[in-house]
PDB file of C-alpha atoms in Angstrom:
ATOM      1  CA  MET A   1       5.632  23.501   6.513  1.00 39.00           C
ATOM      2  CA  ASN A   2       8.366  25.806   5.237  1.00 41.00           C
ATOM      3  CA  SER A   3       7.909  25.912   1.472  1.00 46.00           C
ATOM      4  CA  THR A   4      11.643  26.328   0.876  1.00 56.00           C
ATOM      5  CA  LEU A   5      12.208  22.944   2.543  1.00 80.00           C
ATOM      6  CA  ILE A   6       9.462  21.047   0.750  1.00 94.00           C
ATOM      7  CA  ARG A   7      10.625  17.860  -0.920  1.00 96.00           C
ATOM      8  CA  ASN A   8       8.846  16.821  -4.097  1.00 97.00           C
ATOM      9  CA  ALA A   9       8.502  13.278  -5.409  1.00 98.00           C
ATOM     10  CA  MET A  10      10.219  12.512  -8.703  1.00 98.00           C
ATOM     11  CA  THR A  11       8.752   9.408 -10.341  1.00 98.00           C
ATOM     12  CA  VAL A  12       9.693   7.482 -13.471  1.00 98.00           C
ATOM     13  CA  ASP A  13       7.376   5.026 -15.231  1.00 98.00           C
ATOM     14  CA  VAL A  14       9.847   2.416 -16.465  1.00 98.00           C
ATOM     15  CA  GLU A  15       8.604   1.118 -19.794  1.00 98.00           C
ATOM     16  CA  ASP A  16      10.029   1.165 -23.313  1.00 98.00           C
ATOM     17  CA  TYR A  17       8.727   3.253 -26.206  1.00 97.00           C
ATOM     18  CA  PHE A  18       6.912   0.354 -27.890  1.00 97.00           C
ATOM     19  CA  GLN A  19       4.929  -0.478 -24.721  1.00 97.00           C
ATOM     20  CA  VAL A  20       2.891   2.719 -24.420  1.00 96.00           C
ATOM     21  CA  SER A  21      -0.875   2.234 -24.510  1.00 93.00           C
ATOM     22  CA  ALA A  22      -1.316   4.470 -27.546  1.00 92.00           C
ATOM     23  CA  PHE A  23       0.790   2.057 -29.619  1.00 96.00           C
ATOM     24  CA  ALA A  24      -1.107  -1.056 -28.470  1.00 94.00           C
ATOM     25  CA  PRO A  25      -3.292  -1.215 -31.629  1.00 93.00           C
ATOM     26  CA  HIS A  26      -0.121  -1.145 -33.759  1.00 95.00           C
ATOM     27  CA  ILE A  27       2.438  -3.167 -31.773  1.00 96.00           C
ATOM     28  CA  SER A  28       1.286  -6.494 -30.341  1.00 95.00           C
ATOM     29  CA  ARG A  29       2.632  -7.774 -27.029  1.00 95.00           C
ATOM     30  CA  GLU A  30       3.630 -10.952 -28.826  1.00 96.00           C
ATOM     31  CA  SER A  31       6.116  -8.901 -30.883  1.00 97.00           C
ATOM     32  CA  TRP A  32       7.786  -7.202 -27.903  1.00 97.00           C
ATOM     33  CA  THR A  33      10.487  -9.859 -27.547  1.00 97.00           C
ATOM     34  CA  SER A  34      11.611  -9.247 -31.143  1.00 97.00           C
ATOM     35  CA  ILE A  35      12.040  -5.473 -30.658  1.00 97.00           C
ATOM     36  CA  SER A  36      15.361  -4.076 -29.507  1.00 96.00           C
ATOM     37  CA  CYS A  37      14.929  -2.449 -26.086  1.00 97.00           C
ATOM     38  CA  ARG A  38      16.254   1.055 -25.457  1.00 98.00           C
ATOM     39  CA  VAL A  39      15.117   1.400 -21.853  1.00 98.00           C
ATOM     40  CA  GLU A  40      18.377   0.393 -20.161  1.00 98.00           C
ATOM     41  CA  SER A  41      20.536   3.079 -21.757  1.00 98.00           C
ATOM     42  CA  ASN A  42      17.827   5.662 -21.075  1.00 98.00           C
ATOM     43  CA  ILE A  43      17.616   4.647 -17.412  1.00 98.00           C
ATOM     44  CA  ASP A  44      21.388   4.934 -17.074  1.00 98.00           C
ATOM     45  CA  ARG A  45      21.203   8.496 -18.422  1.00 98.00           C
ATOM     46  CA  ILE A  46      18.431   9.288 -15.943  1.00 98.00           C
ATOM     47  CA  LEU A  47      20.412   7.839 -13.028  1.00 98.00           C
ATOM     48  CA  SER A  48      23.393   9.971 -13.986  1.00 98.00           C
ATOM     49  CA  LEU A  49      21.206  13.053 -14.393  1.00 98.00           C
ATOM     50  CA  LEU A  50      19.613  12.607 -10.955  1.00 98.00           C
ATOM     51  CA  ASP A  51      22.960  11.920  -9.320  1.00 98.00           C
ATOM     52  CA  GLU A  52      24.360  15.250 -10.555  1.00 97.00           C
ATOM     53  CA  GLU A  53      21.998  17.138  -8.212  1.00 96.00           C
ATOM     54  CA  GLY A  54      21.704  14.481  -5.512  1.00 97.00           C
ATOM     55  CA  ALA A  55      18.045  13.880  -6.388  1.00 98.00           C
ATOM     56  CA  LYS A  56      16.278  10.632  -5.488  1.00 98.00           C
ATOM     57  CA  ALA A  57      13.255   9.174  -7.254  1.00 98.00           C
ATOM     58  CA  THR A  58      10.748   6.326  -7.339  1.00 98.00           C
ATOM     59  CA  PHE A  59      10.902   4.050 -10.393  1.00 99.00           C
ATOM     60  CA  PHE A  60       7.539   2.408 -11.184  1.00 98.00           C
ATOM     61  CA  THR A  61       8.851  -0.545 -13.171  1.00 98.00           C
ATOM     62  CA  LEU A  62       7.161  -3.109 -15.388  1.00 98.00           C
ATOM     63  CA  GLY A  63       7.787  -6.697 -14.340  1.00 98.00           C
ATOM     64  CA  TRP A  64       8.375  -7.538 -18.013  1.00 98.00           C
ATOM     65  CA  ILE A  65      11.214  -5.015 -18.101  1.00 98.00           C
ATOM     66  CA  ALA A  66      12.699  -6.136 -14.774  1.00 98.00           C
ATOM     67  CA  ASP A  67      12.719  -9.753 -15.927  1.00 98.00           C
ATOM     68  CA  ARG A  68      14.823  -8.823 -18.969  1.00 98.00           C
ATOM     69  CA  HIS A  69      17.022  -6.166 -17.388  1.00 98.00           C
ATOM     70  CA  PRO A  70      17.725  -7.298 -13.812  1.00 98.00           C
ATOM     71  CA  ASP A  71      21.098  -5.513 -13.626  1.00 98.00           C
ATOM     72  CA  MET A  72      19.398  -2.244 -14.530  1.00 98.00           C
ATOM     73  CA  VAL A  73      16.942  -2.769 -11.680  1.00 98.00           C
ATOM     74  CA  ARG A  74      19.801  -3.450  -9.276  1.00 98.00           C
ATOM     75  CA  ARG A  75      21.502  -0.214 -10.371  1.00 98.00           C
ATOM     76  CA  ILE A  76      18.336   1.724  -9.601  1.00 98.00           C
ATOM     77  CA  VAL A  77      18.290   0.315  -6.067  1.00 98.00           C
ATOM     78  CA  ALA A  78      22.052   0.655  -5.593  1.00 98.00           C
ATOM     79  CA  ASN A  79      21.775   4.364  -6.409  1.00 98.00           C
ATOM     80  CA  GLY A  80      19.379   4.834  -3.496  1.00 98.00           C
ATOM     81  CA  HIS A  81      16.121   5.091  -5.415  1.00 98.00           C
ATOM     82  CA  GLU A  82      12.813   3.421  -4.591  1.00 98.00           C
ATOM     83  CA  LEU A  83      11.651   0.492  -6.702  1.00 98.00           C
ATOM     84  CA  ALA A  84       7.881   0.264  -7.207  1.00 98.00           C
ATOM     85  CA  SER A  85       5.515  -1.664  -9.478  1.00 98.00           C
ATOM     86  CA  HIS A  86       3.947  -0.614 -12.774  1.00 98.00           C
ATOM     87  CA  GLY A  87       2.306  -4.004 -13.258  1.00 98.00           C
ATOM     88  CA  TRP A  88       3.683  -6.813 -15.406  1.00 98.00           C
ATOM     89  CA  ALA A  89       3.143  -6.000 -19.095  1.00 97.00           C
ATOM     90  CA  HIS A  90       1.363  -2.630 -19.160  1.00 97.00           C
ATOM     91  CA  HIS A  91      -2.177  -4.024 -19.188  1.00 96.00           C
ATOM     92  CA  ARG A  92      -4.687  -1.363 -18.227  1.00 96.00           C
ATOM     93  CA  VAL A  93      -6.533  -2.243 -15.038  1.00 97.00           C
ATOM     94  CA  SER A  94      -9.783  -1.282 -16.769  1.00 94.00           C
ATOM     95  CA  ASP A  95      -9.201  -4.116 -19.273  1.00 95.00           C
ATOM     96  CA  GLN A  96      -8.621  -6.790 -16.610  1.00 97.00           C
ATOM     97  CA  GLU A  97     -10.908  -9.046 -14.620  1.00 97.00           C
ATOM     98  CA  THR A  98     -10.404  -9.182 -10.855  1.00 97.00           C
ATOM     99  CA  HIS A  99      -8.371 -12.410 -10.914  1.00 98.00           C
ATOM    100  CA  GLU A 100      -6.221 -11.155 -13.807  1.00 98.00           C
ATOM    101  CA  PHE A 101      -5.399  -7.962 -11.962  1.00 98.00           C
ATOM    102  CA  ARG A 102      -4.537  -9.852  -8.770  1.00 98.00           C
ATOM    103  CA  ASP A 103      -2.195 -12.187 -10.654  1.00 98.00           C
ATOM    104  CA  ASP A 104      -0.596  -9.240 -12.438  1.00 98.00           C
ATOM    105  CA  ILE A 105       0.245  -7.197  -9.328  1.00 98.00           C
ATOM    106  CA  VAL A 106       1.382 -10.212  -7.287  1.00 98.00           C
ATOM    107  CA  ARG A 107       3.653 -11.419 -10.090  1.00 98.00           C
ATOM    108  CA  SER A 108       5.228  -8.008 -10.701  1.00 98.00           C
ATOM    109  CA  LYS A 109       5.742  -7.352  -6.990  1.00 98.00           C
ATOM    110  CA  ALA A 110       7.449 -10.719  -6.519  1.00 98.00           C
ATOM    111  CA  ILE A 111       9.990 -10.314  -9.311  1.00 98.00           C
ATOM    112  CA  LEU A 112      10.837  -6.731  -8.348  1.00 98.00           C
ATOM    113  CA  GLU A 113      11.426  -7.759  -4.743  1.00 98.00           C
ATOM    114  CA  ASP A 114      13.466 -10.766  -5.809  1.00 98.00           C
ATOM    115  CA  ILE A 115      15.746  -8.679  -8.042  1.00 98.00           C
ATOM    116  CA  GLY A 116      15.856  -5.485  -5.986  1.00 98.00           C
ATOM    117  CA  GLY A 117      16.120  -7.116  -2.588  1.00 98.00           C
ATOM    118  CA  ASN A 118      13.698  -4.662  -0.936  1.00 97.00           C
ATOM    119  CA  ALA A 119       9.987  -4.638  -0.199  1.00 98.00           C
ATOM    120  CA  VAL A 120       7.926  -3.069  -2.985  1.00 98.00           C
ATOM    121  CA  LEU A 121       5.365  -0.771  -1.386  1.00 98.00           C
ATOM    122  CA  GLY A 122       4.026   1.270  -4.301  1.00 98.00           C
ATOM    123  CA  TYR A 123       2.045   0.670  -7.477  1.00 98.00           C
ATOM    124  CA  ARG A 124       1.047   2.843 -10.416  1.00 98.00           C
ATOM    125  CA  ALA A 125      -1.557   1.592 -12.861  1.00 98.00           C
ATOM    126  CA  PRO A 126      -0.595   1.711 -16.535  1.00 96.00           C
ATOM    127  CA  SER A 127      -2.235   4.754 -18.137  1.00 93.00           C
ATOM    128  CA  PHE A 128      -3.702   5.729 -14.739  1.00 94.00           C
ATOM    129  CA  SER A 129      -6.408   3.148 -15.408  1.00 94.00           C
ATOM    130  CA  ILE A 130      -7.995   3.086 -11.955  1.00 95.00           C
ATOM    131  CA  GLY A 131     -10.994   5.355 -11.603  1.00 92.00           C
ATOM    132  CA  ARG A 132     -14.595   5.585 -10.529  1.00 89.00           C
ATOM    133  CA  HIS A 133     -15.585   2.315 -12.252  1.00 91.00           C
ATOM    134  CA  ASN A 134     -12.908   0.019 -10.797  1.00 94.00           C
ATOM    135  CA  LEU A 135     -12.016   1.249  -7.325  1.00 94.00           C
ATOM    136  CA  TRP A 136     -12.162  -2.416  -6.271  1.00 96.00           C
ATOM    137  CA  ALA A 137      -8.577  -2.601  -7.557  1.00 96.00           C
ATOM    138  CA  LEU A 138      -7.398  -0.587  -4.554  1.00 96.00           C
ATOM    139  CA  ASP A 139      -8.675  -3.266  -2.178  1.00 95.00           C
ATOM    140  CA  ILE A 140      -6.751  -5.948  -4.079  1.00 97.00           C
ATOM    141  CA  LEU A 141      -3.596  -3.852  -3.989  1.00 97.00           C
ATOM    142  CA  GLU A 142      -3.858  -3.598  -0.214  1.00 96.00           C
ATOM    143  CA  GLU A 143      -4.506  -7.330   0.121  1.00 96.00           C
ATOM    144  CA  ALA A 144      -1.370  -7.993  -1.961  1.00 98.00           C
ATOM    145  CA  GLY A 145       0.779  -5.998   0.460  1.00 97.00           C
ATOM    146  CA  TYR A 146       1.074  -2.641  -1.268  1.00 98.00           C
ATOM    147  CA  ARG A 147       1.089   0.423   0.975  1.00 97.00           C
ATOM    148  CA  TYR A 148       0.265   3.061  -1.611  1.00 98.00           C
ATOM    149  CA  SER A 149      -1.019   3.604  -5.130  1.00 98.00           C
ATOM    150  CA  SER A 150      -0.423   6.473  -7.557  1.00 97.00           C
ATOM    151  CA  SER A 151      -3.047   5.447 -10.075  1.00 96.00           C
ATOM    152  CA  ILE A 152      -5.972   7.900  -9.992  1.00 93.00           C
ATOM    153  CA  TYR A 153      -5.341  11.040 -12.033  1.00 89.00           C
ATOM    154  CA  PRO A 154      -7.778  13.839 -11.072  1.00 88.00           C
ATOM    155  CA  ILE A 155      -8.046  15.313 -14.569  1.00 78.00           C
ATOM    156  CA  GLN A 156     -10.362  15.111 -17.572  1.00 75.00           C
ATOM    157  CA  HIS A 157      -8.668  13.132 -20.346  1.00 66.00           C
ATOM    158  CA  ASP A 158      -9.890  11.168 -23.344  1.00 62.00           C
ATOM    159  CA  HIS A 159      -8.211   7.942 -22.161  1.00 66.00           C
ATOM    160  CA  TYR A 160      -8.215   8.163 -18.354  1.00 68.00           C
ATOM    161  CA  GLY A 161      -8.919  10.422 -15.405  1.00 62.00           C
ATOM    162  CA  MET A 162     -11.267  10.970 -12.484  1.00 83.00           C
ATOM    163  CA  PRO A 163     -11.538  14.773 -12.211  1.00 85.00           C
ATOM    164  CA  GLU A 164     -13.740  14.643  -9.122  1.00 86.00           C
ATOM    165  CA  ALA A 165     -11.099  12.722  -7.142  1.00 87.00           C
ATOM    166  CA  PRO A 166      -9.080  14.557  -4.457  1.00 92.00           C
ATOM    167  CA  ARG A 167      -5.958  16.297  -5.720  1.00 93.00           C
ATOM    168  CA  PHE A 168      -3.772  15.271  -2.794  1.00 94.00           C
ATOM    169  CA  ALA A 169      -2.895  12.184  -0.752  1.00 94.00           C
ATOM    170  CA  HIS A 170      -5.947  10.421   0.673  1.00 94.00           C
ATOM    171  CA  HIS A 171      -7.338   7.055   1.745  1.00 94.00           C
ATOM    172  CA  PRO A 172     -10.057   6.344  -0.829  1.00 88.00           C
ATOM    173  CA  ARG A 173     -11.495   3.154   0.697  1.00 81.00           C
ATOM    174  CA  THR A 174     -10.966   3.160   4.470  1.00 74.00           C
ATOM    175  CA  HIS A 175      -9.483   5.664   6.889  1.00 65.00           C
ATOM    176  CA  HIS A 176      -6.338   3.595   7.488  1.00 74.00           C
ATOM    177  CA  GLY A 177      -6.226   1.652   4.229  1.00 88.00           C
ATOM    178  CA  LEU A 178      -4.187   2.018   1.074  1.00 95.00           C
ATOM    179  CA  LEU A 179      -2.887   5.544   0.489  1.00 97.00           C
ATOM    180  CA  GLU A 180      -3.667   7.049  -2.918  1.00 97.00           C
ATOM    181  CA  LEU A 181      -1.162   9.599  -4.237  1.00 97.00           C
ATOM    182  CA  PRO A 182      -2.450  11.468  -7.291  1.00 95.00           C
ATOM    183  CA  ILE A 183      -0.111  13.016  -9.829  1.00 93.00           C
ATOM    184  CA  THR A 184       0.186  16.748  -9.214  1.00 92.00           C
ATOM    185  CA  THR A 185      -2.354  19.079 -10.784  1.00 92.00           C
ATOM    186  CA  MET A 186      -2.857  22.826 -10.604  1.00 89.00           C
ATOM    187  CA  ARG A 187      -6.334  24.123  -9.809  1.00 86.00           C
ATOM    188  CA  LEU A 188      -7.172  27.067 -12.068  1.00 84.00           C
ATOM    189  CA  PHE A 189     -10.502  28.345 -13.402  1.00 83.00           C
ATOM    190  CA  LYS A 190     -12.376  25.548 -11.574  1.00 84.00           C
ATOM    191  CA  ARG A 191     -10.384  22.904 -13.443  1.00 87.00           C
ATOM    192  CA  ASN A 192      -7.389  20.675 -12.689  1.00 89.00           C
ATOM    193  CA  PHE A 193      -4.442  21.187 -15.050  1.00 85.00           C
ATOM    194  CA  PRO A 194      -1.682  18.530 -15.285  1.00 85.00           C
ATOM    195  CA  ALA A 195       1.920  19.411 -14.547  1.00 81.00           C
ATOM    196  CA  GLY A 196       3.816  16.270 -15.609  1.00 81.00           C
ATOM    197  CA  GLY A 197       4.049  13.592 -18.256  1.00 82.00           C
ATOM    198  CA  GLY A 198       3.391  14.703 -21.823  1.00 86.00           C
ATOM    199  CA  TYR A 199       2.066  18.021 -20.566  1.00 88.00           C
ATOM    200  CA  PHE A 200       5.539  18.843 -19.277  1.00 94.00           C
ATOM    201  CA  ARG A 201       6.737  18.601 -22.872  1.00 95.00           C
ATOM    202  CA  LEU A 202       3.753  20.621 -24.102  1.00 92.00           C
ATOM    203  CA  TRP A 203       3.991  23.604 -21.729  1.00 91.00           C
ATOM    204  CA  PRO A 204       6.995  25.918 -21.932  1.00 94.00           C
ATOM    205  CA  TYR A 205       9.303  25.081 -19.022  1.00 96.00           C
ATOM    206  CA  PRO A 206       8.628  28.363 -17.125  1.00 96.00           C
ATOM    207  CA  VAL A 207       4.921  27.442 -16.994  1.00 93.00           C
ATOM    208  CA  SER A 208       5.637  24.043 -15.445  1.00 94.00           C
ATOM    209  CA  ARG A 209       8.077  25.617 -13.011  1.00 95.00           C
ATOM    210  CA  TRP A 210       5.445  28.176 -12.000  1.00 94.00           C
ATOM    211  CA  PHE A 211       2.904  25.387 -11.452  1.00 93.00           C
ATOM    212  CA  LEU A 212       5.234  23.581  -9.057  1.00 95.00           C
ATOM    213  CA  GLN A 213       6.375  26.741  -7.301  1.00 95.00           C
ATOM    214  CA  ARG A 214       2.764  27.711  -6.740  1.00 93.00           C
ATOM    215  CA  LEU A 215       2.022  24.272  -5.298  1.00 94.00           C
ATOM    216  CA  ASN A 216       5.012  24.448  -2.915  1.00 95.00           C
ATOM    217  CA  HIS A 217       4.696  28.080  -1.856  1.00 94.00           C
ATOM    218  CA  LEU A 218       0.941  28.728  -1.821  1.00 93.00           C
ATOM    219  CA  GLU A 219      -0.607  25.315  -1.195  1.00 93.00           C
ATOM    220  CA  ARG A 220       2.345  24.104   0.904  1.00 95.00           C
ATOM    221  CA  ARG A 221       2.195  20.689  -0.740  1.00 95.00           C
ATOM    222  CA  SER A 222       4.742  18.264  -2.121  1.00 96.00           C
ATOM    223  CA  ALA A 223       4.441  17.697  -5.857  1.00 96.00           C
ATOM    224  CA  ILE A 224       4.402  14.284  -7.537  1.00 97.00           C
ATOM    225  CA  PHE A 225       5.999  14.577 -10.969  1.00 97.00           C
ATOM    226  CA  TYR A 226       6.364  11.786 -13.521  1.00 96.00           C
ATOM    227  CA  PHE A 227       7.961  11.037 -16.863  1.00 97.00           C
ATOM    228  CA  HIS A 228       9.052   8.024 -18.940  1.00 97.00           C
ATOM    229  CA  PRO A 229      12.549   6.912 -20.009  1.00 98.00           C
ATOM    230  CA  TRP A 230      11.547   7.056 -23.683  1.00 98.00           C
ATOM    231  CA  GLU A 231      10.758  10.759 -23.278  1.00 97.00           C
ATOM    232  CA  ILE A 232      14.463  11.625 -23.147  1.00 98.00           C
ATOM    233  CA  ASP A 233      15.151   9.478 -26.228  1.00 98.00           C
ATOM    234  CA  HIS A 234      14.509  11.606 -29.311  1.00 97.00           C
ATOM    235  CA  LYS A 235      16.346   9.071 -31.508  1.00 97.00           C
ATOM    236  CA  GLN A 236      13.893   6.257 -30.823  1.00 97.00           C
ATOM    237  CA  PRO A 237      12.379   4.531 -33.909  1.00 97.00           C
ATOM    238  CA  ARG A 238       9.298   6.313 -35.278  1.00 96.00           C
ATOM    239  CA  GLN A 239       6.125   4.268 -35.320  1.00 95.00           C
ATOM    240  CA  GLN A 240       4.284   4.259 -38.637  1.00 94.00           C
ATOM    241  CA  GLY A 241       0.520   4.252 -39.171  1.00 94.00           C
ATOM    242  CA  ILE A 242      -0.438   6.171 -36.034  1.00 96.00           C
ATOM    243  CA  SER A 243      -2.805   9.130 -35.916  1.00 95.00           C
ATOM    244  CA  MET A 244      -1.630  12.732 -35.960  1.00 96.00           C
ATOM    245  CA  LYS A 245      -2.842  13.163 -32.373  1.00 94.00           C
ATOM    246  CA  THR A 246      -0.867  10.132 -31.166  1.00 94.00           C
ATOM    247  CA  ARG A 247       2.200  11.246 -33.115  1.00 96.00           C
ATOM    248  CA  PHE A 248       2.023  14.713 -31.563  1.00 94.00           C
ATOM    249  CA  ARG A 249       1.515  13.412 -28.026  1.00 93.00           C
ATOM    250  CA  HIS A 250       4.340  10.909 -28.191  1.00 96.00           C
ATOM    251  CA  TYR A 251       7.051  12.782 -30.089  1.00 97.00           C
ATOM    252  CA  TYR A 252       6.532  16.472 -29.343  1.00 96.00           C
ATOM    253  CA  ASN A 253       9.578  18.107 -27.733  1.00 97.00           C
ATOM    254  CA  LEU A 254      11.425  14.859 -27.001  1.00 97.00           C
ATOM    255  CA  HIS A 255      14.652  16.641 -27.906  1.00 97.00           C
ATOM    256  CA  ARG A 256      14.058  19.194 -25.123  1.00 97.00           C
ATOM    257  CA  MET A 257      13.040  16.778 -22.383  1.00 97.00           C
ATOM    258  CA  GLU A 258      16.432  15.879 -20.919  1.00 97.00           C
ATOM    259  CA  GLU A 259      17.435  19.520 -20.424  1.00 97.00           C
ATOM    260  CA  ARG A 260      14.063  20.245 -18.830  1.00 97.00           C
ATOM    261  CA  ILE A 261      14.475  17.389 -16.359  1.00 97.00           C
ATOM    262  CA  LYS A 262      17.926  18.726 -15.514  1.00 97.00           C
ATOM    263  CA  ALA A 263      16.372  22.143 -14.877  1.00 97.00           C
ATOM    264  CA  LEU A 264      13.782  20.565 -12.567  1.00 96.00           C
ATOM    265  CA  THR A 265      16.475  18.887 -10.497  1.00 97.00           C
ATOM    266  CA  ARG A 266      18.202  22.254 -10.056  1.00 97.00           C
ATOM    267  CA  ASP A 267      15.065  24.283  -9.319  1.00 97.00           C
ATOM    268  CA  PHE A 268      13.359  21.974  -6.786  1.00 97.00           C
ATOM    269  CA  ARG A 269      14.172  19.390  -4.107  1.00 97.00           C
ATOM    270  CA  TRP A 270      13.387  15.798  -5.080  1.00 98.00           C
ATOM    271  CA  ASP A 271      13.066  12.584  -3.120  1.00 98.00           C
ATOM    272  CA  ARG A 272      11.415   9.163  -3.178  1.00 98.00           C
ATOM    273  CA  VAL A 273       7.659   8.717  -2.799  1.00 98.00           C
ATOM    274  CA  ASP A 274       7.969   6.429   0.219  1.00 98.00           C
ATOM    275  CA  ARG A 275      10.200   8.824   2.163  1.00 97.00           C
ATOM    276  CA  ILE A 276       7.899  11.789   1.584  1.00 97.00           C
ATOM    277  CA  PHE A 277       4.390  10.393   1.826  1.00 97.00           C
ATOM    278  CA  LEU A 278       4.597   7.242   3.922  1.00 94.00           C
ATOM    279  CA  GLU A 279       6.546   9.103   6.604  1.00 79.00           C
ATOM    280  CA  GLN A 280       3.885  11.815   6.639  1.00 74.00           C
ATOM    281  CA  ASP A 281       1.137   9.186   6.810  1.00 69.00           C
ATOM    282  CA  ALA A 282       2.699   7.215   9.679  1.00 58.00           C
TER     283      ALA A 282
END
């Protein structure tokens, strides 16, 4: 594969700032309906940003969000992006029983398909909460009609991660079963280093760019990058009573994020997950 022609997968986890797992002990799900959502205006900024460079992306969207912002979902699809599932209300898979997880992914898939008008093929677990202890979830995803998952993060993290998992696309259960697509990592010093999410805000931009260039040019692989709409929203309300670590992780460099995403769209080629990985897997 010619590295200069490699397309990378841009992905967006569509959730609002008050729905992140780190805030769960402080903001109850019962209170979500009373909080003013900011996700729609952030998504519109992202759509405009991507359109400037002709970049396409996959939007892993909560069913809860889609139910309340159906026109936003339709705009995502109308702009040529892929609509995928992030579950219904950001429940970690590791906190769900088998029947709860099945109901969650079936319900979210149904509403996204009803609003978007296209088949939903992909799923990403909230907080990458599929790992060595609940791989059964992949079988249920396949039974529910999903073609791929992007839920196992091959890193060491205090809240998630399966560092021994493969770094690249693979079939974790059967040879022709559900395709697992891990978020991109860089292998250095016998350890996997993340390249997206909050780490993209942590590293200086040239470091992240080098990570992705190295992946494209030396490993000849397509990257899978992700971020959240709230990460371009530095004016979002500040949550009180959270730990210093949570405060740092959530708010650090929010004011720089939009310009960094713009730089990514200029420096690399971006497309939807389904068009890159399902075509390769056919």
